[in-house]
mmCIF file of C-alpha atoms in Angstrom:
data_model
loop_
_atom_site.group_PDB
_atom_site.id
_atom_site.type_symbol
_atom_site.label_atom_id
_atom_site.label_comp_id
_atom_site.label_asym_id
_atom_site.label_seq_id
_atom_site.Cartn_x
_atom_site.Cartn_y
_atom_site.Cartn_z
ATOM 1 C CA UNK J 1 60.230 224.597 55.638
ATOM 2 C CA UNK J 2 59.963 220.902 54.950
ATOM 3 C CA UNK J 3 56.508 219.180 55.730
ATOM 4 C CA UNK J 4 57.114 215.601 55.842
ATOM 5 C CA UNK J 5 53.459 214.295 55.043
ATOM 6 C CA UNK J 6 50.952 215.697 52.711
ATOM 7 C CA UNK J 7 48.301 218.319 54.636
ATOM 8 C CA UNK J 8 45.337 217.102 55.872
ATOM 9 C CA UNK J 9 42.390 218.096 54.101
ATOM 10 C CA UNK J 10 39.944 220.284 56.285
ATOM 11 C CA UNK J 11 36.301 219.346 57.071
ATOM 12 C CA UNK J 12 33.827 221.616 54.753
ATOM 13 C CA UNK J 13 32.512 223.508 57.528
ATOM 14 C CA UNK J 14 29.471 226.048 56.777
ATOM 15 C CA UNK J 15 30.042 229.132 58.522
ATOM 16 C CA UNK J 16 26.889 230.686 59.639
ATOM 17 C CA UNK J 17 27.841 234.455 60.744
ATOM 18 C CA UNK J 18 24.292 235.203 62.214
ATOM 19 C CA UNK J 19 21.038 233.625 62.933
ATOM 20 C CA UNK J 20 17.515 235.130 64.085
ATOM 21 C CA UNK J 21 19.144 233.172 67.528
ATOM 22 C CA UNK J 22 22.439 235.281 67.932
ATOM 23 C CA UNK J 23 25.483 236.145 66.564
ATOM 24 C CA UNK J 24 28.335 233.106 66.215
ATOM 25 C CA UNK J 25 31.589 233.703 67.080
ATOM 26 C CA UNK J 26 34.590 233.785 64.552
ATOM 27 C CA UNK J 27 36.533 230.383 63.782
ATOM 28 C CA UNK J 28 39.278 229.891 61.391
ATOM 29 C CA UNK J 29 39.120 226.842 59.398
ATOM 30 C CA UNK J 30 42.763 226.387 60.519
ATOM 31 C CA UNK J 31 42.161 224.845 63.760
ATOM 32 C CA UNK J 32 39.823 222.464 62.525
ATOM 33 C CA UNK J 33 40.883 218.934 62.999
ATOM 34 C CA UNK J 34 40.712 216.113 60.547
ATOM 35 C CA UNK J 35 39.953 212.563 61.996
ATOM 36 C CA UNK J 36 39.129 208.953 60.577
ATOM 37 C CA UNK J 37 35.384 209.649 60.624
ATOM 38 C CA UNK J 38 36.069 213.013 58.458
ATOM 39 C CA UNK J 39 33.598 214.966 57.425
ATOM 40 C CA UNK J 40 31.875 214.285 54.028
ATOM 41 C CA UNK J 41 29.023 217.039 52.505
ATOM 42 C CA UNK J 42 27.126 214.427 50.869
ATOM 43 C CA UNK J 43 25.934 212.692 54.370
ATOM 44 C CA UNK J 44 25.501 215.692 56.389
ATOM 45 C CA UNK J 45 22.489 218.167 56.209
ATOM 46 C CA UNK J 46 22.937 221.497 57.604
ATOM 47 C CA UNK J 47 19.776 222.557 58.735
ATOM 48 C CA UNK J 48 18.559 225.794 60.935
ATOM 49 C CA UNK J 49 17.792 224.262 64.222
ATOM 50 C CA UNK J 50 13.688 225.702 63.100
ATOM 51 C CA UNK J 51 14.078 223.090 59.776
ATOM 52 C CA UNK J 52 15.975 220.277 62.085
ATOM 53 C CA UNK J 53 13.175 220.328 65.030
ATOM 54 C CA UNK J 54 10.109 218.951 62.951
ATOM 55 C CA UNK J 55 11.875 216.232 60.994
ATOM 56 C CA UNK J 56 13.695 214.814 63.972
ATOM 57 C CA UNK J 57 10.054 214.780 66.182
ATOM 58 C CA UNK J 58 9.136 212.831 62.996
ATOM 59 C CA UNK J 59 11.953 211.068 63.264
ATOM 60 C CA UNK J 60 12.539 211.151 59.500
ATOM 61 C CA UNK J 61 14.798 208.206 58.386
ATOM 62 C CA UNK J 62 16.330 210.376 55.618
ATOM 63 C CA UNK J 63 18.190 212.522 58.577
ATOM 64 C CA UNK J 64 20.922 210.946 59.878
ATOM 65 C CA UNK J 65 23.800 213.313 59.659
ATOM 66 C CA UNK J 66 22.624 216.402 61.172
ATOM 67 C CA UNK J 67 24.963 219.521 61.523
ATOM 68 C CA UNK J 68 23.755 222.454 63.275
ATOM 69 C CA UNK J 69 27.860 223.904 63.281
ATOM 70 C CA UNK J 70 27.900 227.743 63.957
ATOM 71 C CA UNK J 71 23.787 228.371 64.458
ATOM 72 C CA UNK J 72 23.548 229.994 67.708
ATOM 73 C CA UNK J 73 21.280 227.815 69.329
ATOM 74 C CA UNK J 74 22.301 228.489 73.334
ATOM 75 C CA UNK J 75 20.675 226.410 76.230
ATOM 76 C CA UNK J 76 16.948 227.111 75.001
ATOM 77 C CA UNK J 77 18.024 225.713 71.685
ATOM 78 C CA UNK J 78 19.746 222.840 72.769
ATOM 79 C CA UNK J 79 16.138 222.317 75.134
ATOM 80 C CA UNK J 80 14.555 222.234 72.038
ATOM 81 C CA UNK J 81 16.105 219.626 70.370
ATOM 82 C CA UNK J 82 16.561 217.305 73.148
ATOM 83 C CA UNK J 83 12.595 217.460 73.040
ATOM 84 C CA UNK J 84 12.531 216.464 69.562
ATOM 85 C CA UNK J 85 15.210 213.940 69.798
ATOM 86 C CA UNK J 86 13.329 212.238 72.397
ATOM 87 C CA UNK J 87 12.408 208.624 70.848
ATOM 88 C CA UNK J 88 14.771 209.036 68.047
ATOM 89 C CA UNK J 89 16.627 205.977 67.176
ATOM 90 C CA UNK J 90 17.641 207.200 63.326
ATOM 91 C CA UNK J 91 20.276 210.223 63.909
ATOM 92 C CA UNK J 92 23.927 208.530 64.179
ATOM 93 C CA UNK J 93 25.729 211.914 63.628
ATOM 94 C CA UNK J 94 25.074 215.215 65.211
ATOM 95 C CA UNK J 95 27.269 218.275 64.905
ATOM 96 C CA UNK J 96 26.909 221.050 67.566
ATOM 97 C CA UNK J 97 30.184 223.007 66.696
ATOM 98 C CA UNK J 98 29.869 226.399 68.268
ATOM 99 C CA UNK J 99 26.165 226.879 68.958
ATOM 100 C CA UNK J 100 26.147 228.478 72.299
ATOM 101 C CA UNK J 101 25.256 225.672 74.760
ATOM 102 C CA UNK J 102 26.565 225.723 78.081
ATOM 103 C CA UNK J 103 26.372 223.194 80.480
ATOM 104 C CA UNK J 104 22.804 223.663 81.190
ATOM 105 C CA UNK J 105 22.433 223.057 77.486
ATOM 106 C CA UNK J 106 24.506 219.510 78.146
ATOM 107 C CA UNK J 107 21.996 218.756 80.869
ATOM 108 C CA UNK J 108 19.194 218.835 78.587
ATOM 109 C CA UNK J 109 20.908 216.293 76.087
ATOM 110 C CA UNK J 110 21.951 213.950 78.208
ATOM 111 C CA UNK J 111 18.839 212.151 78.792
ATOM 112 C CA UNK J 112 18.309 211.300 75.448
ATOM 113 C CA UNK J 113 22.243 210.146 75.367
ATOM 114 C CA UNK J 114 21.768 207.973 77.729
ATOM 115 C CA UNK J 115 21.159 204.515 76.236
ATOM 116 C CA UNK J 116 21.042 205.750 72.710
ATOM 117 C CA UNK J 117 22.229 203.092 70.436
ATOM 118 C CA UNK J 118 22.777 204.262 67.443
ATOM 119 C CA UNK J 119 24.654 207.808 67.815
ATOM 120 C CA UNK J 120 28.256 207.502 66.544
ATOM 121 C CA UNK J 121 29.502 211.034 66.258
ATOM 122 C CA UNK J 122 29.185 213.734 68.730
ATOM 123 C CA UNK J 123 30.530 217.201 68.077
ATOM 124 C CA UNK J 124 29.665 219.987 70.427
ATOM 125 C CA UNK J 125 33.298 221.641 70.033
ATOM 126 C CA UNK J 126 33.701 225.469 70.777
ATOM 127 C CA UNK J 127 30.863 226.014 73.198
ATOM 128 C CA UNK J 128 31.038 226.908 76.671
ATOM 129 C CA UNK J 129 31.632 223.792 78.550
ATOM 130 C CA UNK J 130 32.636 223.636 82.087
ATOM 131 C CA UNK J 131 33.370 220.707 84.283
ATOM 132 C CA UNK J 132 29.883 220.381 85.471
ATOM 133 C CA UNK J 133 28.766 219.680 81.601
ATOM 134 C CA UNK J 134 31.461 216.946 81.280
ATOM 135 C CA UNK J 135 30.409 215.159 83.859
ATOM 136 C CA UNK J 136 27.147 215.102 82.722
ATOM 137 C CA UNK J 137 28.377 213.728 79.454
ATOM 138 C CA UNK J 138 30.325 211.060 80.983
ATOM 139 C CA UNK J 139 27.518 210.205 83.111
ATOM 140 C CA UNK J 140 24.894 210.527 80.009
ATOM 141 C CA UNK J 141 27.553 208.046 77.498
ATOM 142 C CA UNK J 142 28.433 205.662 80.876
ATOM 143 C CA UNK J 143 28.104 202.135 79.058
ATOM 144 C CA UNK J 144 27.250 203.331 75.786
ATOM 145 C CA UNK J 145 28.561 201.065 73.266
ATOM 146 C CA UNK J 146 27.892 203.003 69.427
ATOM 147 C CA UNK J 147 29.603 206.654 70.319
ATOM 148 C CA UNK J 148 32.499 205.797 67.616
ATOM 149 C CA UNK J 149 33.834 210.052 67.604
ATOM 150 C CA UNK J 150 33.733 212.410 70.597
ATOM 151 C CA UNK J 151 35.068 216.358 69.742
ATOM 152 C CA UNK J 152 34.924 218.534 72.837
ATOM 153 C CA UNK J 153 37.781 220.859 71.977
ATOM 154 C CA UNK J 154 37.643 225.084 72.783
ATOM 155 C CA UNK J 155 35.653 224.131 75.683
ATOM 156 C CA UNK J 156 36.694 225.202 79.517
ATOM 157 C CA UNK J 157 36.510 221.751 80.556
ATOM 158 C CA UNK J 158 39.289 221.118 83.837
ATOM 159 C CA UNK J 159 40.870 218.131 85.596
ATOM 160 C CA UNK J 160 37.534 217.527 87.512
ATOM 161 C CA UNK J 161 35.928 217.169 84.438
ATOM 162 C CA UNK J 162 38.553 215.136 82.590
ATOM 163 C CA UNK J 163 38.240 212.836 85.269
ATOM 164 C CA UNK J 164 34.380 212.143 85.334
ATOM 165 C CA UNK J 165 35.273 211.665 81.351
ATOM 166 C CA UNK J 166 37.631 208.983 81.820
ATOM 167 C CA UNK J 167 35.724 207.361 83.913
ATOM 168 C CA UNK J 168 32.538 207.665 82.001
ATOM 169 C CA UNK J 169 34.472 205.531 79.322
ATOM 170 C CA UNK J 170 36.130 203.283 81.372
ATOM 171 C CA UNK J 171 35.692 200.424 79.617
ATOM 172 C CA UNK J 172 34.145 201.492 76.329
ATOM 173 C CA UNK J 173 35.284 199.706 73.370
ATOM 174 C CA UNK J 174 33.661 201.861 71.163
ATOM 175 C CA UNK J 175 34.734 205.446 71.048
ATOM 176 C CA UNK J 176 37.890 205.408 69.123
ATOM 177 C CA UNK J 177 38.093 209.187 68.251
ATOM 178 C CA UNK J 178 38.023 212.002 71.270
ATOM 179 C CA UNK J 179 39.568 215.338 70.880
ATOM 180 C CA UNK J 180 39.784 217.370 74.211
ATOM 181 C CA UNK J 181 42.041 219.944 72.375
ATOM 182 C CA UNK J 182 42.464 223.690 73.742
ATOM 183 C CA UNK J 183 40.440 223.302 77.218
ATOM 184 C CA UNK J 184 41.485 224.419 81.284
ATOM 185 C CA UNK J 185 42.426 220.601 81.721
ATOM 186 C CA UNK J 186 46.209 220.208 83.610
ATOM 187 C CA UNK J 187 48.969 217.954 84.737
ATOM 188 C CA UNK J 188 46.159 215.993 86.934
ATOM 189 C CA UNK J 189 43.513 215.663 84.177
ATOM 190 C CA UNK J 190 45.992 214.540 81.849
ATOM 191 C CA UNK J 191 47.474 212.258 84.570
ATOM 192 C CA UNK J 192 43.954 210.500 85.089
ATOM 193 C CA UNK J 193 43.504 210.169 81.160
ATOM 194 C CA UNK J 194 46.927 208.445 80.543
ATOM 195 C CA UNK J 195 46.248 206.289 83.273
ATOM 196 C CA UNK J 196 43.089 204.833 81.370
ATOM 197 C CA UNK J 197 45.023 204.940 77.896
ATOM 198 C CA UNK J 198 47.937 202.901 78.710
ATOM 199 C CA UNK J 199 46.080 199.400 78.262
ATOM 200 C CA UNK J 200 43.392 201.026 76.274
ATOM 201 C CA UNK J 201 42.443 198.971 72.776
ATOM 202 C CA UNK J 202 39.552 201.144 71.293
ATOM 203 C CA UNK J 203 41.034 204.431 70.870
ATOM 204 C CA UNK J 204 43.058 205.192 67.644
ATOM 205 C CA UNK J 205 43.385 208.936 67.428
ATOM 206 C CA UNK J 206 43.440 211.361 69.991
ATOM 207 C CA UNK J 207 44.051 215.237 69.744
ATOM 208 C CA UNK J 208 45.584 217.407 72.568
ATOM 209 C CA UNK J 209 46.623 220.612 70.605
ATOM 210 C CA UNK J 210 46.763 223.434 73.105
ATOM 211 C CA UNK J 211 45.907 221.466 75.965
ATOM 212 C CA UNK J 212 49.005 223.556 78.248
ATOM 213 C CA UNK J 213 51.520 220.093 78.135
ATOM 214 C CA UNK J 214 54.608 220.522 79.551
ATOM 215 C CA UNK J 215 57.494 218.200 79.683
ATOM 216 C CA UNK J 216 56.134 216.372 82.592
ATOM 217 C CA UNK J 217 52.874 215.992 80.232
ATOM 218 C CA UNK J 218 55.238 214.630 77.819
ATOM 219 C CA UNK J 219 56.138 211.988 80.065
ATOM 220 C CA UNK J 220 52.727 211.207 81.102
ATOM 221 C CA UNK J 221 51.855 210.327 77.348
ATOM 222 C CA UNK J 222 55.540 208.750 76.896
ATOM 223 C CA UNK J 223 54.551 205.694 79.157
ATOM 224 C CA UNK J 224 51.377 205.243 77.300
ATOM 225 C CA UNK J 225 52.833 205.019 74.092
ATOM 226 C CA UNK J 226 55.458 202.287 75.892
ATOM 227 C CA UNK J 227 52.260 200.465 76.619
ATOM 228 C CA UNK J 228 49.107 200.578 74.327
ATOM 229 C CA UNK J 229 49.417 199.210 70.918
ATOM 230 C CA UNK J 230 45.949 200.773 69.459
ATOM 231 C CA UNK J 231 46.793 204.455 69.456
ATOM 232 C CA UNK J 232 48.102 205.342 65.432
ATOM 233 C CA UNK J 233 47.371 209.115 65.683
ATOM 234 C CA UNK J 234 48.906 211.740 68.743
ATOM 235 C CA UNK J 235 48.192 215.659 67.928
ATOM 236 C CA UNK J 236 50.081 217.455 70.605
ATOM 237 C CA UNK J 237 50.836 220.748 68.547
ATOM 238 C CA UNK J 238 50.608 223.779 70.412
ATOM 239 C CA UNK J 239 52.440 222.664 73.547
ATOM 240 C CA UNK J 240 55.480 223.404 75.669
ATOM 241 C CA UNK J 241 57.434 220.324 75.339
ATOM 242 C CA UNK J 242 60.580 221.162 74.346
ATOM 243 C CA UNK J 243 64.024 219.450 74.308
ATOM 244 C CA UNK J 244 62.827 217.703 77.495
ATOM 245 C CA UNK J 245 59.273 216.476 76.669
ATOM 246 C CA UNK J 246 60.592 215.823 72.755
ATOM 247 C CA UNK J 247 63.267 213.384 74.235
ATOM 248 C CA UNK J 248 60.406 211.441 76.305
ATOM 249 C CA UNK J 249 58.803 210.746 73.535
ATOM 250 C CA UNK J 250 61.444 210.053 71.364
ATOM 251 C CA UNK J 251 62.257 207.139 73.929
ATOM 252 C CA UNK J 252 58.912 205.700 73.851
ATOM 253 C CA UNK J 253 59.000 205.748 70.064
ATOM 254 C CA UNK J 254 61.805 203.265 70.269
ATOM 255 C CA UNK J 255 59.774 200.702 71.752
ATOM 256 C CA UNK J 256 56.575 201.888 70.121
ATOM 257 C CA UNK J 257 54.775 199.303 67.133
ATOM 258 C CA UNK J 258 51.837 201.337 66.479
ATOM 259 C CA UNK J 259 51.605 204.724 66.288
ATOM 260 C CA UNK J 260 51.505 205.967 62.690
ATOM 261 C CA UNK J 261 50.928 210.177 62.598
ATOM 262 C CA UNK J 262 52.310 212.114 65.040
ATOM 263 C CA UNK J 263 51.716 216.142 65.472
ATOM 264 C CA UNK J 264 54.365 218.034 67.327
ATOM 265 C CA UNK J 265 53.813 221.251 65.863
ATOM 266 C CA UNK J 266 54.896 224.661 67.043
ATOM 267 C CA UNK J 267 55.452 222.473 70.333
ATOM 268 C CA UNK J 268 59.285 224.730 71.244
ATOM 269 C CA UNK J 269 61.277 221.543 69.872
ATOM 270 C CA UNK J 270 65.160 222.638 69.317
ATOM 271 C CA UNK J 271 67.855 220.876 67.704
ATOM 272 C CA UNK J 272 68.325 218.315 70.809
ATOM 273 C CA UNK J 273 65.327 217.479 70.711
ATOM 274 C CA UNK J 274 64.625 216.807 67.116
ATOM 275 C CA UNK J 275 67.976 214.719 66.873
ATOM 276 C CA UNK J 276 66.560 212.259 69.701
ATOM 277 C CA UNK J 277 63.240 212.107 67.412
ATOM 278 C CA UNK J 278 65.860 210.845 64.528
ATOM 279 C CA UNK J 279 67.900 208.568 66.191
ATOM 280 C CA UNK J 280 64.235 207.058 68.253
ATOM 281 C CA UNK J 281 63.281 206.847 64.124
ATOM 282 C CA UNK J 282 65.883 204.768 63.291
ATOM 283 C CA UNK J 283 64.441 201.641 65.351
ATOM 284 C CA UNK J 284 61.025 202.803 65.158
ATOM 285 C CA UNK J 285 59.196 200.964 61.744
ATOM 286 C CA UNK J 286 55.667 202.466 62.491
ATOM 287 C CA UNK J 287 55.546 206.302 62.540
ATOM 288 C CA UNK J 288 54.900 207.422 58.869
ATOM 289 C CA UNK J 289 54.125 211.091 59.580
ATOM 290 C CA UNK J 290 55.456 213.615 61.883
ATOM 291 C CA UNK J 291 54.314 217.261 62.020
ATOM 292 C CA UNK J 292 58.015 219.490 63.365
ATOM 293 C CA UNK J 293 56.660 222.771 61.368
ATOM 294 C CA UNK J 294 57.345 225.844 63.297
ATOM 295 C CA UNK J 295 59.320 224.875 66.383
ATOM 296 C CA UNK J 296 62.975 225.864 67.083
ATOM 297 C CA UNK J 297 64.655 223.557 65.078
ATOM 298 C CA UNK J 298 67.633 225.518 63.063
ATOM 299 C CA UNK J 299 68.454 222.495 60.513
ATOM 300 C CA UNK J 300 65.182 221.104 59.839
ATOM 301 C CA UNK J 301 65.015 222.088 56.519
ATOM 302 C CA UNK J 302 68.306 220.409 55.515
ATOM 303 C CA UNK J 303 70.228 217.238 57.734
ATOM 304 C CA UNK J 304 67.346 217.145 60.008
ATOM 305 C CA UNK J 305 64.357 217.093 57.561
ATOM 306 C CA UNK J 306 66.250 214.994 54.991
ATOM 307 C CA UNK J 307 66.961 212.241 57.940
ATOM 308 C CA UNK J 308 63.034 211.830 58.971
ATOM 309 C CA UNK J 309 62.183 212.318 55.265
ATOM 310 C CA UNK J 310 63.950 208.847 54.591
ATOM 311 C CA UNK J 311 63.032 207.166 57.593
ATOM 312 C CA UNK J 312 59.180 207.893 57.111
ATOM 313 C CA UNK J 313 59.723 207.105 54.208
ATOM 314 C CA UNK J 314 61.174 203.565 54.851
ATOM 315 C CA UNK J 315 58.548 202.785 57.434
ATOM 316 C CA UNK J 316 55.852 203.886 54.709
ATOM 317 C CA UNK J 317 57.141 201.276 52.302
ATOM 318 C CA UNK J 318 57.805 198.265 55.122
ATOM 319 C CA UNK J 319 54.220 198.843 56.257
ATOM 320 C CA UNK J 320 52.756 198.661 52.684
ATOM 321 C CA UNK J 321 55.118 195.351 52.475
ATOM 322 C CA UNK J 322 53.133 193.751 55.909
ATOM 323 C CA UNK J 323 49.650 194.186 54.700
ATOM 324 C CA UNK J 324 50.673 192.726 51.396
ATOM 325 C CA UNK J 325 52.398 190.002 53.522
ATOM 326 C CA UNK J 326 49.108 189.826 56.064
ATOM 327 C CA UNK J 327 46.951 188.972 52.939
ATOM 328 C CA UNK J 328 49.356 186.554 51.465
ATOM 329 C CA UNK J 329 48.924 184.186 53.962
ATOM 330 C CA UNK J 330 45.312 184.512 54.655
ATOM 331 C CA UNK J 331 45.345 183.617 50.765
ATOM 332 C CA UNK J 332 48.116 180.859 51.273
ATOM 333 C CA UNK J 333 46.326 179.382 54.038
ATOM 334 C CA UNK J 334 43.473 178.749 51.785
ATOM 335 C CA UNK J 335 45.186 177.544 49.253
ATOM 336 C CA UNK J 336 47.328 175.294 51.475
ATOM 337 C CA UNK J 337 44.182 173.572 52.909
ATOM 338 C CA UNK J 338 41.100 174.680 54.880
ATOM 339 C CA UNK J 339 42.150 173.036 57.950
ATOM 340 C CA UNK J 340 44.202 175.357 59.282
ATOM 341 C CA UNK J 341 43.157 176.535 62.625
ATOM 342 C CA UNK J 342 42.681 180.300 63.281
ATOM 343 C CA UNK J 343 45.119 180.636 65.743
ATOM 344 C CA UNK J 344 48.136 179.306 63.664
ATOM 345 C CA UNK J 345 47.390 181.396 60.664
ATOM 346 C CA UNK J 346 46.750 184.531 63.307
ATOM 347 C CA UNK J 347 50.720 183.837 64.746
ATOM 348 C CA UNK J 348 52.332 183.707 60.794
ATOM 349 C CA UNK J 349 50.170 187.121 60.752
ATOM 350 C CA UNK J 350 51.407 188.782 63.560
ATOM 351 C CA UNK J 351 54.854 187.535 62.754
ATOM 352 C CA UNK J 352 54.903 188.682 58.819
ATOM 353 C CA UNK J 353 53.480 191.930 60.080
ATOM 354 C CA UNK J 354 55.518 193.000 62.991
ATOM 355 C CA UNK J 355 59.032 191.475 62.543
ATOM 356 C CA UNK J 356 59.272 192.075 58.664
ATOM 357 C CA UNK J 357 61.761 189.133 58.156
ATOM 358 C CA UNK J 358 59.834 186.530 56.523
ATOM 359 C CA UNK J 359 60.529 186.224 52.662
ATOM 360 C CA UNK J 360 57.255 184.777 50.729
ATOM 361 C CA UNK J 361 58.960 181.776 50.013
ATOM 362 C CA UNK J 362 59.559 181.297 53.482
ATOM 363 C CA UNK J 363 56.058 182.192 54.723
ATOM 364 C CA UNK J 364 55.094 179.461 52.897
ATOM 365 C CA UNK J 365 57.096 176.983 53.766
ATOM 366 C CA UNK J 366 56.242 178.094 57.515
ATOM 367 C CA UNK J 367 52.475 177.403 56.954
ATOM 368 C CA UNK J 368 53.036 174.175 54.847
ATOM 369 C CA UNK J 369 55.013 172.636 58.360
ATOM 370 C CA UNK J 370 52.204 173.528 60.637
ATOM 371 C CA UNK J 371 49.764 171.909 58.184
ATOM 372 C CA UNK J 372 51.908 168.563 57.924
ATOM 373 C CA UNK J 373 52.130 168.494 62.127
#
């Protein structure tokens, strides 16, 4: 089986088994998702909710990364904090991975959510999470403008709730990681969040595993990929997209410039469908990874694999070339004379980046004639 990028590293989750609280549920570390605001052990302190309570009421400057992952706290729990946390302007990162809240435990948060400037990570993953919670959430983060990473995946959230989401963050140019992985959301919830995605320039990664996409799904997220030109990482493992959906995507990819990772794992891909991923490759300079492991593909190990092997690895190497391009001129510019104006040396970016046909010689020359009109 040929991977064709490097694993991702998984967050260093504590486990907690039990707690004088309740008993946690099991988790494998395997479904844990890696995102651009990754874990790190050093920032977060992982605290019994009994420790947590006093220093947060203090509101302790040293706690800022708080991670509460796997103590069965339930709704009285999450009460408890939301007392604490009342005032607190110093926390930017709270983890509530599989604690036991419900939505009545949501209800108690959200009033200190709402206008809170300075929390940028959210995790309250694996609890119990209805429709009713998430749109207390949406209505608790409406207009907030520091929420950087949302994870609500393994929660029962549906279409209704997806909704009240979407429109909770209509707008936000903050949040640019949400994972809404392995929940009861459908074709219609998924429908309302594409709609909001396709001209959406804040969110970079976003991870459906498990979230029951079919072909038409496929489709749904095919047209925002035509259209938004912030997204860089897609995780739709776990799906039923087949041939069908795979195709979809592979025509979006053609006219695609940003996307950079994208996770089609165990997602029922056959043959057809991973040659129209290889041939969408061969005019698509962006994608560096792509996750096929464990779908239907027969040849993937051998003229399939090899194929998006070299492609990735062409795009890899062009899109180290346009960064090293992107700083030249910023440096040229400088050296070329200070009177440049922005918007000149911002179109020989964009144009070094994106078409990768300008030579160095050549980009030079280019911003030597705009400084002599």
């Amino acid at each position: 089986k040929l991977v064709f990028s490097p694993p991702l590293p998984t967050p260093p989750y504590r486990y907690h088994n039990t707690t004088h609280r309740g008993v946690a549920p099991l988790y494998s570390p395997a479904t844990a998702s890696t995102t651009t605001m990754s874990r790190t052990s050093h920032f977060w302190e992982e605290l019994s909710l009994d420790d947590a309570l006093p220093r947060l009421a203090a509101k302790d400057p040293t706690l800022t990364h708080l991670s509460l992952n796997f103590e069965w706290i339930g709704d009285e729990g999450a009460r408890e904090l939301a007392d604490a946390l009342r005032g607190n302007t110093v926390l930017k990162r709270l983890d509530l991975g599989a604690v036991g809240i419900t939505d009545a435990g949501v209800a108690r948060l959200v009033n200190w959510l709402r206008g809170n400037i300075m929390l940028e990570y959210l995790d309250i993953s694996m609890n119990e999470i209805s429709d009713n919670g998430a749109a207390q959430l949406a209505d608790g983060l409406r207009g907030n403008t520091a929420l950087q990473y949302l994870d609500l995946q393994m929660n029962r959230i549906g279409d209704k709730g997806v909704s009240r989401l979407v429109d909770g963050f209509r707008g936000n140019t903050a949040l640019n990681v949400l994972n809404l992985s392995a929940n009861k959301f459908g074709i219609e919830g998924l429908g309302r969040l594409a709609d909001e995605l396709r001209d959406n320039t804040a969110l970079v990664e976003l991870h459906l595993k498990k979230a029951h996409i079919r072909d038409e799904g496929a489709g749904q997220l095919a047209d925002v990929l035509r259209n938004n030109t912030a997204l860089k990482h897609l995780e739709l493992g776990g799906n039923i997209i087949k041939d069908e959906g795979a195709a979809l995507l592979a025509d979006a990819l053609r006219v695609n410039t940003a996307l950079q990772t994208l996770d089609l794992q165990a997602c029922f891909i056959g043959d057809e469908g991973a040659a129209k991923l290889v041939d969408a490759l061969r005019e698509n300079t962006a994608l560096q990874k792509l996750h096929l492991e464990d779908n239907k593909i027969e040849d993937l190990g051998t003229r399939f694999g090899l194929q998006v092997h070299k492609l990735l690895e062409r795009n890899h190497q062009l899109q180290q070339e346009a960064v090293t391009r992107r700083k030249l001129v910023f440096v040229w510019s400088a050296q070329i004379g200070a009177g440049l104006p922005v918007e000149v040396i911002e179109i020989v970016a964009r144009q070094s980046l994106w078409d990768h046909q300008l030579s160095p010689r050549e980009l030079q020359f280019l911003l030597s004639s705009f400084l002599n009109e």
